[in-house]
Amino acid sequence: MLVSPSVLSCDFGNIQRDTQMLHNSSADWLHIDVMDGVFVPNISFGFPVLQAIRKHTDKILDVHLMIANPDAYLEEFKKAGADILTVHYEVCPHLHRTIGRIQELGMKAGVALNPHTPIEVLSEVAPMLDLVLIMSVNPGFGGQKFIAAANDKVARLKSLRQSTNSHFLIEVDGGVNLETGAQLAQAGADALVAGSFVFGASDPVATIAALKSL
Ligand code: DX5
Ligand code: ZN
């Protein structure tokens, strides 16, 4: 299992310390949640924080854009250090073009689906995609309850991947812990995001290792 701890739940007064902790852990990626207060009812952080994280790790930065107009900032995110750039389906009227631009800029392209968005909307672009992010909470906040319908959605997405001859990774975000993570592993998830479960644990490094072994 690929594990992408969400920096949203770190101690921002100690971002260097927490980034270094993740860097020295078995985490595969660092998940970076960018929120604009428009697409989601919360504001997190932007480029300066992403650049600060980039300085302290060479691990893959898995950037999840919860912003209304991602097309305007794709190049800026590349410059700030993003390796994987995930946009929400719900704000991309020209998704095919957006995915192509992200890849032309040298990043892996991901598309996130809100809990209400059916996976079938991706069937035409599926072969282009590097990653699909299934939201198992309504985006905007860490620490929310896992929406169990995500398990079946992951299983159906795995079939869609096969039927469209695609190669994208399936990542799941929201309410992930060892119990929900085990269900998602069973359903076919390739990567798990975990914020509050990792940073709320007494031993975050051991918690990351436990998620990896699912
Ligand atoms: C939620 C964010 C998540 C969040 C997950 O909108 O996209 O990445 O950090 O937090 P937990 O793991 O606490 O649900
Ligand atoms: Zn996220």
Short mmCIF file of C-alpha atoms and ligand atoms in Angstrom, two decimals:
data_model
loop_
_atom_site.label_atom_id
_atom_site.label_comp_id
_atom_site.label_asym_id
_atom_site.label_seq_id
_atom_site.Cartn_x
_atom_site.Cartn_y
_atom_site.Cartn_z
CA MET A 1 0.00 0.00 0.00
CA LEU A 2 1.23 3.49 -0.84
CA VAL A 3 0.77 5.88 2.08
CA SER A 4 0.43 9.65 1.74
CA PRO A 5 0.16 11.36 5.15
CA SER A 6 -1.71 14.65 4.97
CA VAL A 7 0.33 17.62 6.14
CA LEU A 8 -2.97 19.43 6.86
CA SER A 9 -2.98 17.77 10.28
CA CYS A 10 0.63 18.66 11.18
CA ASP A 11 1.71 21.32 13.68
CA PHE A 12 2.24 24.36 11.43
CA GLY A 13 4.43 25.97 14.08
CA ASN A 14 6.76 23.03 13.59
CA ILE A 15 6.39 22.36 9.89
CA GLN A 16 10.10 21.65 9.40
CA ARG A 17 10.11 19.11 12.23
CA ASP A 18 6.93 17.40 11.01
CA THR A 19 8.10 17.32 7.38
CA GLN A 20 11.38 15.77 8.47
CA MET A 21 9.48 13.19 10.53
CA LEU A 22 7.49 12.22 7.41
CA HIS A 23 10.67 12.26 5.32
CA ASN A 24 12.31 9.78 7.69
CA SER A 25 9.21 7.56 7.90
CA SER A 26 8.08 4.86 5.47
CA ALA A 27 5.57 7.29 3.88
CA ASP A 28 5.70 7.10 0.09
CA TRP A 29 4.27 10.53 -0.62
CA LEU A 30 3.37 13.68 1.32
CA HIS A 31 -0.24 14.78 0.74
CA ILE A 32 -0.65 18.56 0.49
CA ASP A 33 -4.21 19.94 0.76
CA VAL A 34 -4.67 23.35 -0.87
CA MET A 35 -8.07 24.97 -0.11
CA ASP A 36 -9.33 28.33 -1.33
CA GLY A 37 -12.47 29.02 0.71
CA VAL A 38 -14.50 29.00 -2.53
CA PHE A 39 -14.63 25.41 -3.75
CA VAL A 40 -14.56 24.21 -0.14
CA PRO A 41 -15.67 26.04 3.03
CA ASN A 42 -12.14 26.29 4.45
CA ILE A 43 -8.81 27.96 3.62
CA SER A 44 -5.60 26.01 4.23
CA PHE A 45 -2.37 27.28 2.62
CA GLY A 46 -0.74 27.98 -0.72
CA PHE A 47 2.59 28.34 -2.48
CA PRO A 48 4.88 29.58 0.34
CA VAL A 49 3.96 26.61 2.54
CA LEU A 50 4.37 24.16 -0.33
CA GLN A 51 7.82 25.63 -1.06
CA ALA A 52 8.75 25.35 2.62
CA ILE A 53 7.80 21.66 2.66
CA ARG A 54 9.71 21.09 -0.59
CA LYS A 55 12.90 22.37 1.07
CA HIS A 56 12.84 19.62 3.67
CA THR A 57 12.10 16.51 1.63
CA ASP A 58 12.72 15.00 -1.77
CA LYS A 59 9.77 12.62 -1.38
CA ILE A 60 6.92 12.86 -3.87
CA LEU A 61 4.62 15.81 -3.11
CA ASP A 62 1.05 14.70 -3.78
CA VAL A 63 -0.81 18.00 -4.13
CA HIS A 64 -4.63 17.95 -3.82
CA LEU A 65 -6.15 21.16 -5.15
CA MET A 66 -9.50 22.03 -3.58
CA ILE A 67 -9.71 25.33 -5.46
CA ALA A 68 -12.28 26.74 -7.85
CA ASN A 69 -9.97 27.67 -10.72
CA PRO A 70 -7.03 25.24 -10.83
CA ASP A 71 -6.25 25.98 -14.50
CA ALA A 72 -4.92 29.42 -13.56
CA TYR A 73 -2.22 28.00 -11.26
CA LEU A 74 -0.89 24.78 -12.81
CA GLU A 75 2.53 26.22 -13.72
CA GLU A 76 2.86 27.91 -10.34
CA PHE A 77 2.31 24.57 -8.57
CA LYS A 78 5.00 22.95 -10.70
CA LYS A 79 7.42 25.75 -9.76
CA ALA A 80 6.53 25.38 -6.08
CA GLY A 81 7.50 21.71 -6.16
CA ALA A 82 4.42 19.58 -6.89
CA ASP A 83 5.09 16.11 -8.33
CA ILE A 84 1.50 14.85 -8.52
CA LEU A 85 -1.17 17.48 -9.15
CA THR A 86 -4.78 16.46 -8.51
CA VAL A 87 -7.69 18.65 -9.59
CA HIS A 88 -11.37 18.17 -8.79
CA TYR A 89 -13.62 16.95 -11.59
CA GLU A 90 -16.35 19.26 -10.25
CA VAL A 91 -14.43 22.46 -11.21
CA CYS A 92 -12.88 21.44 -14.54
CA PRO A 93 -15.17 22.00 -17.54
CA HIS A 94 -12.28 21.18 -19.91
CA LEU A 95 -10.81 18.28 -17.98
CA HIS A 96 -9.06 16.70 -20.97
CA ARG A 97 -7.12 19.92 -21.55
CA THR A 98 -6.32 20.35 -17.85
CA ILE A 99 -4.90 16.82 -17.56
CA GLY A 100 -2.79 17.36 -20.70
CA ARG A 101 -1.37 20.64 -19.35
CA ILE A 102 -0.43 19.11 -16.01
CA GLN A 103 1.47 16.34 -17.82
CA GLU A 104 3.12 18.75 -20.29
CA LEU A 105 4.44 20.65 -17.28
CA GLY A 106 6.14 17.43 -16.13
CA MET A 107 3.80 16.42 -13.32
CA LYS A 108 1.62 13.35 -12.81
CA ALA A 109 -2.05 14.20 -13.27
CA GLY A 110 -4.77 13.18 -10.85
CA VAL A 111 -8.52 13.80 -10.76
CA ALA A 112 -10.49 13.84 -7.49
CA LEU A 113 -14.15 12.88 -7.24
CA ASN A 114 -16.42 14.18 -4.49
CA PRO A 115 -18.60 11.58 -2.73
CA HIS A 116 -21.61 12.44 -4.94
CA THR A 117 -19.73 12.27 -8.26
CA PRO A 118 -20.05 8.96 -10.14
CA ILE A 119 -16.88 7.31 -11.43
CA GLU A 120 -18.36 7.00 -14.93
CA VAL A 121 -17.63 10.70 -15.60
CA LEU A 122 -13.98 9.68 -16.01
CA SER A 123 -14.50 6.91 -18.55
CA GLU A 124 -13.36 8.98 -21.57
CA VAL A 125 -10.19 10.38 -19.96
CA ALA A 126 -9.30 7.30 -17.88
CA PRO A 127 -6.44 6.12 -20.14
CA MET A 128 -4.71 9.52 -19.80
CA LEU A 129 -4.80 9.62 -16.01
CA ASP A 130 -1.98 8.86 -13.59
CA LEU A 131 -4.20 8.91 -10.50
CA VAL A 132 -7.84 9.02 -9.40
CA LEU A 133 -8.54 10.33 -5.90
CA ILE A 134 -11.76 9.01 -4.38
CA MET A 135 -13.00 11.34 -1.64
CA SER A 136 -14.36 9.36 1.29
CA VAL A 137 -15.45 12.60 3.05
CA ASN A 138 -16.77 15.88 1.68
CA PRO A 139 -13.54 17.83 1.19
CA GLY A 140 -12.63 20.79 3.36
CA PHE A 141 -11.59 19.49 6.76
CA GLY A 142 -9.46 16.84 8.39
CA GLY A 143 -10.89 14.53 11.01
CA GLN A 144 -14.25 13.73 9.39
CA LYS A 145 -16.06 10.40 9.42
CA PHE A 146 -15.38 7.94 6.61
CA ILE A 147 -18.22 7.53 4.09
CA ALA A 148 -18.41 3.75 3.66
CA ALA A 149 -19.82 3.94 0.11
CA ALA A 150 -16.24 4.72 -0.95
CA ASN A 151 -15.38 1.00 -0.65
CA ASP A 152 -17.76 -0.03 -3.42
CA LYS A 153 -16.74 3.00 -5.48
CA VAL A 154 -13.10 1.86 -5.34
CA ALA A 155 -14.05 -1.66 -6.42
CA ARG A 156 -16.07 -0.30 -9.37
CA LEU A 157 -13.26 2.08 -10.32
CA LYS A 158 -10.89 -0.88 -10.43
CA SER A 159 -13.20 -2.56 -12.98
CA LEU A 160 -13.44 0.67 -14.97
CA ARG A 161 -9.62 0.83 -15.02
CA GLN A 162 -9.50 -2.65 -16.48
CA SER A 163 -12.31 -2.16 -19.01
CA THR A 164 -10.76 1.09 -20.30
CA ASN A 165 -7.24 -0.37 -20.41
CA SER A 166 -6.02 2.35 -18.05
CA HIS A 167 -3.12 2.44 -15.59
CA PHE A 168 -4.03 5.13 -13.02
CA LEU A 169 -3.46 4.57 -9.32
CA ILE A 170 -6.52 4.60 -7.05
CA GLU A 171 -6.01 6.82 -3.98
CA VAL A 172 -8.56 7.40 -1.21
CA ASP A 173 -8.78 10.47 1.03
CA GLY A 174 -10.78 11.12 4.20
CA GLY A 175 -11.42 9.27 7.44
CA VAL A 176 -8.73 6.68 6.80
CA ASN A 177 -7.57 4.63 9.78
CA LEU A 178 -6.48 1.00 10.15
CA GLU A 179 -10.06 -0.25 10.02
CA THR A 180 -11.32 1.77 7.02
CA GLY A 181 -7.89 1.39 5.39
CA ALA A 182 -8.21 -2.42 5.56
CA GLN A 183 -11.61 -2.21 3.83
CA LEU A 184 -10.15 0.02 1.13
CA ALA A 185 -7.19 -2.31 0.62
CA GLN A 186 -9.63 -5.16 0.15
CA ALA A 187 -11.63 -3.10 -2.37
CA GLY A 188 -8.51 -2.38 -4.43
CA ALA A 189 -7.06 0.97 -3.31
CA ASP A 190 -3.41 1.54 -4.25
CA ALA A 191 -2.76 4.57 -2.03
CA LEU A 192 -4.23 5.92 1.20
CA VAL A 193 -4.19 9.49 2.51
CA ALA A 194 -4.29 9.85 6.29
CA GLY A 195 -4.16 13.10 8.26
CA SER A 196 -5.64 13.05 11.74
CA PHE A 197 -5.02 9.32 12.18
CA VAL A 198 -1.27 9.81 11.64
CA PHE A 199 -0.75 13.12 13.44
CA GLY A 200 -3.14 12.25 16.28
CA ALA A 201 -1.26 9.03 17.02
CA SER A 202 1.26 8.80 19.84
CA ASP A 203 3.71 7.28 17.34
CA PRO A 204 3.09 8.70 13.83
CA VAL A 205 6.02 6.77 12.30
CA ALA A 206 4.67 3.43 13.55
CA THR A 207 1.17 4.41 12.41
CA ILE A 208 2.45 5.09 8.88
CA ALA A 209 4.21 1.70 8.91
CA ALA A 210 0.97 0.01 10.02
CA LEU A 211 -0.97 1.63 7.15
CA LYS A 212 1.73 0.57 4.71
CA SER A 213 1.34 -3.05 5.73
CA LEU A 214 -2.39 -3.13 4.86
C1 DX5 B 1 -9.98 16.73 3.37
C2 DX5 B 1 -8.58 16.62 2.85
C3 DX5 B 1 -7.87 15.47 3.42
C4 DX5 B 1 -7.66 15.55 4.91
C5 DX5 B 1 -7.81 14.16 5.41
O1 DX5 B 1 -10.68 17.66 2.67
O2 DX5 B 1 -8.59 16.48 1.43
O3 DX5 B 1 -6.66 15.18 2.75
O4 DX5 B 1 -6.39 16.05 5.27
O5 DX5 B 1 -7.85 14.18 6.78
P1 DX5 B 1 -8.29 12.91 7.64
O6 DX5 B 1 -7.35 11.80 7.29
O7 DX5 B 1 -8.14 13.40 9.03
O8 DX5 B 1 -9.71 12.60 7.26
ZN ZN B 2 -6.69 15.71 0.48
#
